[in-house]
Short mmCIF file of C-alpha atoms in Angstrom, two decimals:
data_model
loop_
_atom_site.label_atom_id
_atom_site.label_comp_id
_atom_site.label_asym_id
_atom_site.label_seq_id
_atom_site.Cartn_x
_atom_site.Cartn_y
_atom_site.Cartn_z
CA MET L 1 85.22 154.66 274.73
CA ALA L 2 83.57 161.96 278.05
CA SER L 3 83.44 165.62 278.22
CA SER L 4 85.89 168.48 278.25
CA SER L 5 85.72 171.66 280.29
CA ILE L 6 85.82 175.04 278.60
CA PRO L 7 87.92 177.59 280.51
CA ILE L 8 85.98 180.53 281.85
CA SER L 9 87.07 183.77 280.27
CA GLN L 10 88.69 186.22 282.63
CA SER L 11 88.25 189.16 280.28
CA GLN L 12 84.49 189.24 279.74
CA ALA L 13 83.43 192.81 278.95
CA PHE L 14 80.57 194.29 280.97
CA PRO L 15 78.08 196.69 279.29
CA THR L 16 78.33 200.33 280.30
CA LYS L 17 75.77 203.04 280.62
CA THR L 18 75.71 206.71 281.74
CA TYR L 19 73.55 207.49 284.77
CA PRO L 20 72.37 210.70 286.52
CA LYS L 21 74.58 211.90 289.35
CA ALA L 22 71.95 211.19 292.02
CA PHE L 23 71.58 207.62 290.87
CA LEU L 24 75.30 206.96 290.83
CA SER L 25 75.76 208.31 294.37
CA THR L 26 73.55 205.53 295.75
CA PRO L 27 74.60 201.86 295.91
CA LEU L 28 72.45 199.59 293.75
CA LYS L 29 70.36 197.29 295.92
CA ASN L 30 69.12 194.93 293.23
CA PRO L 31 71.17 195.60 290.11
CA SER L 32 69.93 194.07 286.91
CA PRO L 33 72.08 191.31 285.37
CA GLN L 34 72.09 193.22 282.09
CA PHE L 35 74.40 195.81 283.66
CA GLY L 36 77.03 193.12 284.29
CA VAL L 37 76.90 193.86 288.05
CA PHE L 38 77.18 191.14 290.67
CA PRO L 39 74.19 190.59 293.04
CA SER L 40 73.91 192.90 296.02
CA GLY L 41 76.38 191.96 298.73
CA SER L 42 78.70 189.91 296.49
CA LEU L 43 81.03 192.87 295.82
CA PRO L 44 81.62 196.10 297.82
CA MET L 45 79.77 199.04 296.28
CA THR L 46 81.61 202.37 295.96
CA SER L 47 79.92 205.68 295.22
CA VAL L 48 80.80 207.09 291.82
CA ARG L 49 80.51 210.85 291.47
CA GLY L 50 80.98 213.29 288.66
CA LYS L 51 79.06 214.39 285.61
CA GLY L 52 78.78 211.71 282.98
CA ALA L 53 80.45 209.09 285.21
CA VAL L 54 80.20 205.49 284.02
CA LEU L 55 79.54 202.54 286.30
CA VAL L 56 81.84 199.66 285.37
CA VAL L 57 82.54 196.45 287.23
CA ALA L 58 86.16 195.61 286.51
CA ALA L 59 86.94 192.26 284.97
CA ALA L 60 89.75 191.91 287.47
CA ALA L 61 87.21 191.77 290.28
CA ALA L 62 85.46 188.89 288.55
CA ALA L 63 88.75 187.07 288.09
CA SER L 64 89.45 187.24 291.82
CA SER L 65 86.27 185.30 292.56
CA PRO L 66 86.77 181.58 293.30
CA ALA L 67 83.90 180.83 290.91
CA ALA L 68 85.98 182.18 288.04
CA GLU L 69 88.99 179.92 288.59
CA ILE L 70 89.96 177.99 285.46
CA PRO L 71 89.01 174.33 285.96
CA LYS L 72 91.50 171.55 285.30
CA LYS L 73 91.22 170.11 281.80
CA ARG L 74 89.58 166.69 281.80
CA TYR L 75 90.57 164.18 279.13
CA PRO L 76 87.93 161.94 277.51
CA GLY L 77 87.40 158.96 279.80
CA GLU L 78 89.70 160.32 282.54
CA ALA L 79 87.01 160.26 285.22
CA LYS L 80 86.74 156.46 284.88
CA GLY L 81 90.46 155.75 284.91
CA PHE L 82 93.30 155.65 282.42
CA VAL L 83 92.12 152.47 280.70
CA GLU L 84 88.99 154.34 279.65
CA GLU L 85 91.21 157.03 278.14
CA MET L 86 93.05 154.35 276.14
CA ARG L 87 89.77 152.80 275.06
CA PHE L 88 88.42 156.16 273.90
CA VAL L 89 91.47 156.80 271.72
CA ALA L 90 91.39 153.25 270.34
CA MET L 91 87.72 153.54 269.37
CA LYS L 92 88.50 156.60 267.27
CA LEU L 93 90.80 154.39 265.19
CA HIS L 94 88.25 151.60 264.72
CA THR L 95 85.97 151.50 261.71
CA ARG L 96 82.23 151.00 262.11
CA ASP L 97 82.75 147.54 260.65
CA GLN L 98 85.04 146.69 263.57
CA ALA L 99 83.16 148.26 266.49
CA LYS L 100 79.87 150.04 267.15
CA GLU L 101 81.76 153.06 268.50
CA GLY L 102 84.20 153.11 265.59
CA GLU L 103 84.72 156.50 263.93
CA LYS L 104 87.25 155.85 261.17
CA GLU L 105 86.12 155.35 257.59
CA SER L 106 87.03 151.90 256.29
CA ASP L 107 89.42 151.69 253.35
CA ALA L 108 89.32 147.91 253.18
CA GLN L 109 86.83 145.19 252.38
CA PRO L 110 84.33 144.51 255.19
CA ILE L 111 85.28 141.51 257.33
CA GLY L 112 82.05 139.72 256.36
CA LYS L 113 83.20 139.67 252.73
CA TRP L 114 86.69 138.34 253.37
CA GLU L 115 87.82 135.26 251.47
CA PRO L 116 90.51 133.82 253.78
CA SER L 117 92.67 130.79 253.09
CA VAL L 118 93.98 128.25 255.55
CA GLU L 119 97.54 129.09 254.49
CA GLY L 120 97.00 132.80 255.12
CA TYR L 121 95.30 132.09 258.43
CA LEU L 122 98.25 129.96 259.52
CA ARG L 123 100.62 132.84 258.74
CA PHE L 124 98.42 135.08 260.91
CA LEU L 125 98.44 132.58 263.80
CA VAL L 126 102.22 132.04 263.60
CA ASP L 127 103.00 135.78 263.63
CA SER L 128 100.46 136.37 266.38
CA LYS L 129 102.24 133.76 268.48
CA VAL L 130 105.56 135.59 268.01
CA VAL L 131 103.94 138.75 269.43
CA TYR L 132 102.31 136.99 272.38
CA ASP L 133 105.51 135.06 273.13
CA THR L 134 107.30 138.41 273.30
CA LEU L 135 104.72 140.11 275.50
CA GLU L 136 104.66 137.22 277.96
CA SER L 137 108.47 137.07 278.06
CA ILE L 138 108.67 140.81 278.76
CA VAL L 139 106.32 140.73 281.76
CA GLU L 140 108.07 137.63 283.05
CA LYS L 141 111.49 139.35 283.00
CA ALA L 142 109.96 142.58 284.36
CA VAL L 143 112.72 145.06 283.55
CA TYR L 144 110.41 147.57 285.26
CA PRO L 145 109.05 146.04 288.50
CA TRP L 146 105.45 146.93 287.73
CA TYR L 147 105.50 144.78 284.57
CA ALA L 148 105.24 141.85 287.00
CA GLU L 149 101.66 143.00 287.75
CA PHE L 150 100.69 141.52 284.38
CA ARG L 151 101.95 137.99 284.88
CA ASN L 152 99.40 135.18 284.87
CA THR L 153 96.42 137.40 284.13
CA GLY L 154 94.52 134.67 282.31
CA LEU L 155 94.67 136.66 279.08
CA GLU L 156 97.88 134.93 277.90
CA ARG L 157 97.60 133.46 274.39
CA SER L 158 100.97 131.86 273.62
CA GLU L 159 100.16 128.41 275.00
CA LYS L 160 96.73 128.42 273.35
CA LEU L 161 98.25 129.27 269.98
CA ALA L 162 100.79 126.48 270.35
CA LYS L 163 97.92 123.99 270.74
CA ASP L 164 96.15 125.38 267.67
CA LEU L 165 99.25 125.15 265.50
CA GLU L 166 99.77 121.58 266.65
CA TRP L 167 96.18 120.78 265.64
CA PHE L 168 96.75 122.20 262.13
CA LYS L 169 99.92 120.13 261.86
CA GLU L 170 97.95 117.02 262.74
CA GLN L 171 95.54 117.85 259.92
CA GLY L 172 98.44 117.70 257.48
CA TYR L 173 99.21 121.41 257.09
CA ASP L 174 102.74 122.77 256.99
CA ILE L 175 103.36 125.37 259.67
CA PRO L 176 105.14 128.41 258.14
CA GLU L 177 108.04 130.31 259.64
CA PRO L 178 107.32 133.70 261.26
CA SER L 179 107.24 136.56 258.76
CA ALA L 180 108.18 140.25 258.83
CA PRO L 181 104.95 141.64 260.33
CA GLY L 182 105.30 139.49 263.44
CA THR L 183 109.06 139.63 263.91
CA THR L 184 109.22 143.39 263.30
CA TYR L 185 106.50 144.03 265.87
CA ALA L 186 108.19 141.73 268.39
CA ARG L 187 111.47 143.66 268.10
CA LEU L 188 109.64 146.94 268.60
CA LEU L 189 107.92 145.62 271.74
CA GLU L 190 111.25 144.50 273.20
CA GLU L 191 112.80 147.90 272.51
CA LEU L 192 109.88 149.81 274.01
CA ALA L 193 109.77 147.56 277.06
CA GLU L 194 113.39 148.48 277.81
CA ASN L 195 113.34 152.17 276.96
CA ASP L 196 109.77 153.47 276.85
CA PRO L 197 107.49 151.75 279.37
CA GLN L 198 104.49 154.02 278.81
CA ALA L 199 104.54 153.27 275.07
CA PHE L 200 104.93 149.55 275.80
CA ILE L 201 101.85 149.55 278.03
CA CYS L 202 99.84 151.07 275.19
CA HIS L 203 100.75 148.11 272.96
CA PHE L 204 100.16 145.62 275.76
CA TYR L 205 96.67 146.97 276.34
CA ASN L 206 95.67 147.15 272.68
CA VAL L 207 96.97 143.69 271.73
CA TYR L 208 95.19 141.84 274.52
CA PHE L 209 91.99 143.84 274.65
CA ALA L 210 91.54 144.01 270.88
CA HIS L 211 91.82 140.24 270.61
CA SER L 212 89.18 139.77 273.32
CA ALA L 213 86.70 141.87 271.31
CA GLY L 214 87.18 142.36 267.57
CA GLY L 215 89.64 139.47 267.41
CA ARG L 216 87.00 137.02 268.55
CA MET L 217 84.58 138.32 265.93
CA ILE L 218 87.17 137.85 263.19
CA GLY L 219 88.02 134.37 264.45
CA LYS L 220 84.37 133.37 264.26
CA LYS L 221 83.98 134.70 260.71
CA VAL L 222 87.11 132.88 259.53
CA ALA L 223 86.04 129.63 261.21
CA GLU L 224 82.70 129.78 259.40
CA LYS L 225 84.42 130.10 256.02
CA ILE L 226 87.37 127.71 256.22
CA LEU L 227 87.27 125.63 259.42
CA ASP L 228 83.73 124.27 259.45
CA ASN L 229 83.00 126.47 262.50
CA LYS L 230 85.75 124.94 264.61
CA GLU L 231 86.57 127.16 267.59
CA LEU L 232 90.30 127.41 268.10
CA GLU L 233 91.95 127.54 271.52
CA PHE L 234 93.13 131.06 270.61
CA TYR L 235 89.55 132.22 271.24
CA LYS L 236 89.02 130.40 274.53
CA TRP L 237 89.88 131.62 278.03
CA ASP L 238 90.08 129.74 281.31
CA GLY L 239 87.59 131.57 283.48
CA GLU L 240 85.09 134.35 282.87
CA LEU L 241 86.62 136.64 280.24
CA SER L 242 84.80 139.75 281.47
CA GLN L 243 86.29 139.29 284.95
CA LEU L 244 89.77 138.60 283.60
CA LEU L 245 89.59 141.83 281.60
CA GLN L 246 88.33 143.77 284.60
CA ASN L 247 91.21 142.53 286.73
CA VAL L 248 93.72 143.74 284.14
CA ARG L 249 91.91 147.08 283.80
CA GLU L 250 92.31 147.64 287.52
CA LYS L 251 96.02 146.78 287.37
CA LEU L 252 96.57 149.14 284.42
CA ASN L 253 94.73 151.95 286.19
CA ARG L 254 96.81 151.48 289.35
CA VAL L 255 100.06 151.56 287.40
CA ALA L 256 99.02 154.70 285.48
CA GLU L 257 98.15 156.53 288.71
CA GLY L 258 101.87 157.07 289.23
CA TRP L 259 102.35 158.64 285.79
CA SER L 260 102.44 162.34 285.01
CA ARG L 261 99.93 163.79 282.55
CA GLU L 262 102.73 164.00 279.98
CA GLU L 263 103.51 160.29 280.39
CA LYS L 264 99.85 159.39 280.00
CA ASN L 265 99.58 161.46 276.84
CA HIS L 266 102.71 159.80 275.49
CA CYS L 267 101.10 156.42 276.06
CA LEU L 268 97.93 157.51 274.25
CA ASP L 269 99.97 158.84 271.33
CA GLU L 270 101.34 155.33 270.72
CA THR L 271 97.88 153.93 269.91
CA GLU L 272 98.05 154.53 266.18
CA LYS L 273 101.37 152.71 265.95
CA SER L 274 99.95 149.70 267.77
CA PHE L 275 97.04 149.60 265.32
CA LYS L 276 99.44 149.77 262.39
CA HIS L 277 101.46 146.75 263.47
CA SER L 278 98.45 144.68 264.53
CA GLY L 279 96.75 145.51 261.23
CA GLU L 280 99.74 144.24 259.23
CA ILE L 281 99.54 140.91 261.05
CA LEU L 282 95.78 140.71 260.61
CA ARG L 283 96.07 141.20 256.85
CA LEU L 284 98.10 137.99 256.64
CA ILE L 285 94.77 136.16 256.83
CA LEU L 286 94.06 137.27 253.28
CA SER L 287 97.56 136.56 251.95
#
């Protein structure tokens, strides 16, 4: 997945008390904090005269102090870069079954109790390939120049999936045609890439990074149940995965540095939609 600052009130009331005339005519040298008076020397002291006069330190004087300036709001994860902000939002949408930091209550059967079929798993792989084909095509065309930053990151999955589907074909399985979950998501990605780059980056991040974490766990569980523990190419990377991910994090953070706060928030708001579409593809495993 952070802390948020709480604005300092500029209208804090200070206690009041009536003092004898002689006392009020003399500046306080060491005023007690309970009177709501600043330490000696921090504010000019003015004699107050008159029967029953009340010593009050105006709230406006406190507001003029640099120490009382309202701090800039910090978003969860912001101090570590925008990718950490995206990760924080994504974790809130994970269940505890999916990630240790997950916060959402699960409304589905735990992954460990799934009963997948090879046919359903093939539908999942085919639709996943449609999505990765689309993502890789988008960054290759680079309608926005900074999309090109995400070419050849080492996280690409399309070629790996092609090898896996060929292996299944060699085993005698029929490879299905892409279905609605994959094709619908692919069309959305193409539309966002053209018209809403911040939203597109949200999907790009969540698709690749989710597969490198929870996706690998799911792949292992499925392989145990129906593939005699065979590890597919889909779950292999050329090079150290942690370093590949770090390289992409740095690229994403650099790109987001040029965004306004509103654009960043818009990107974060797209997270739930990315989970929805990815979840529909994932459920094909059980179809």
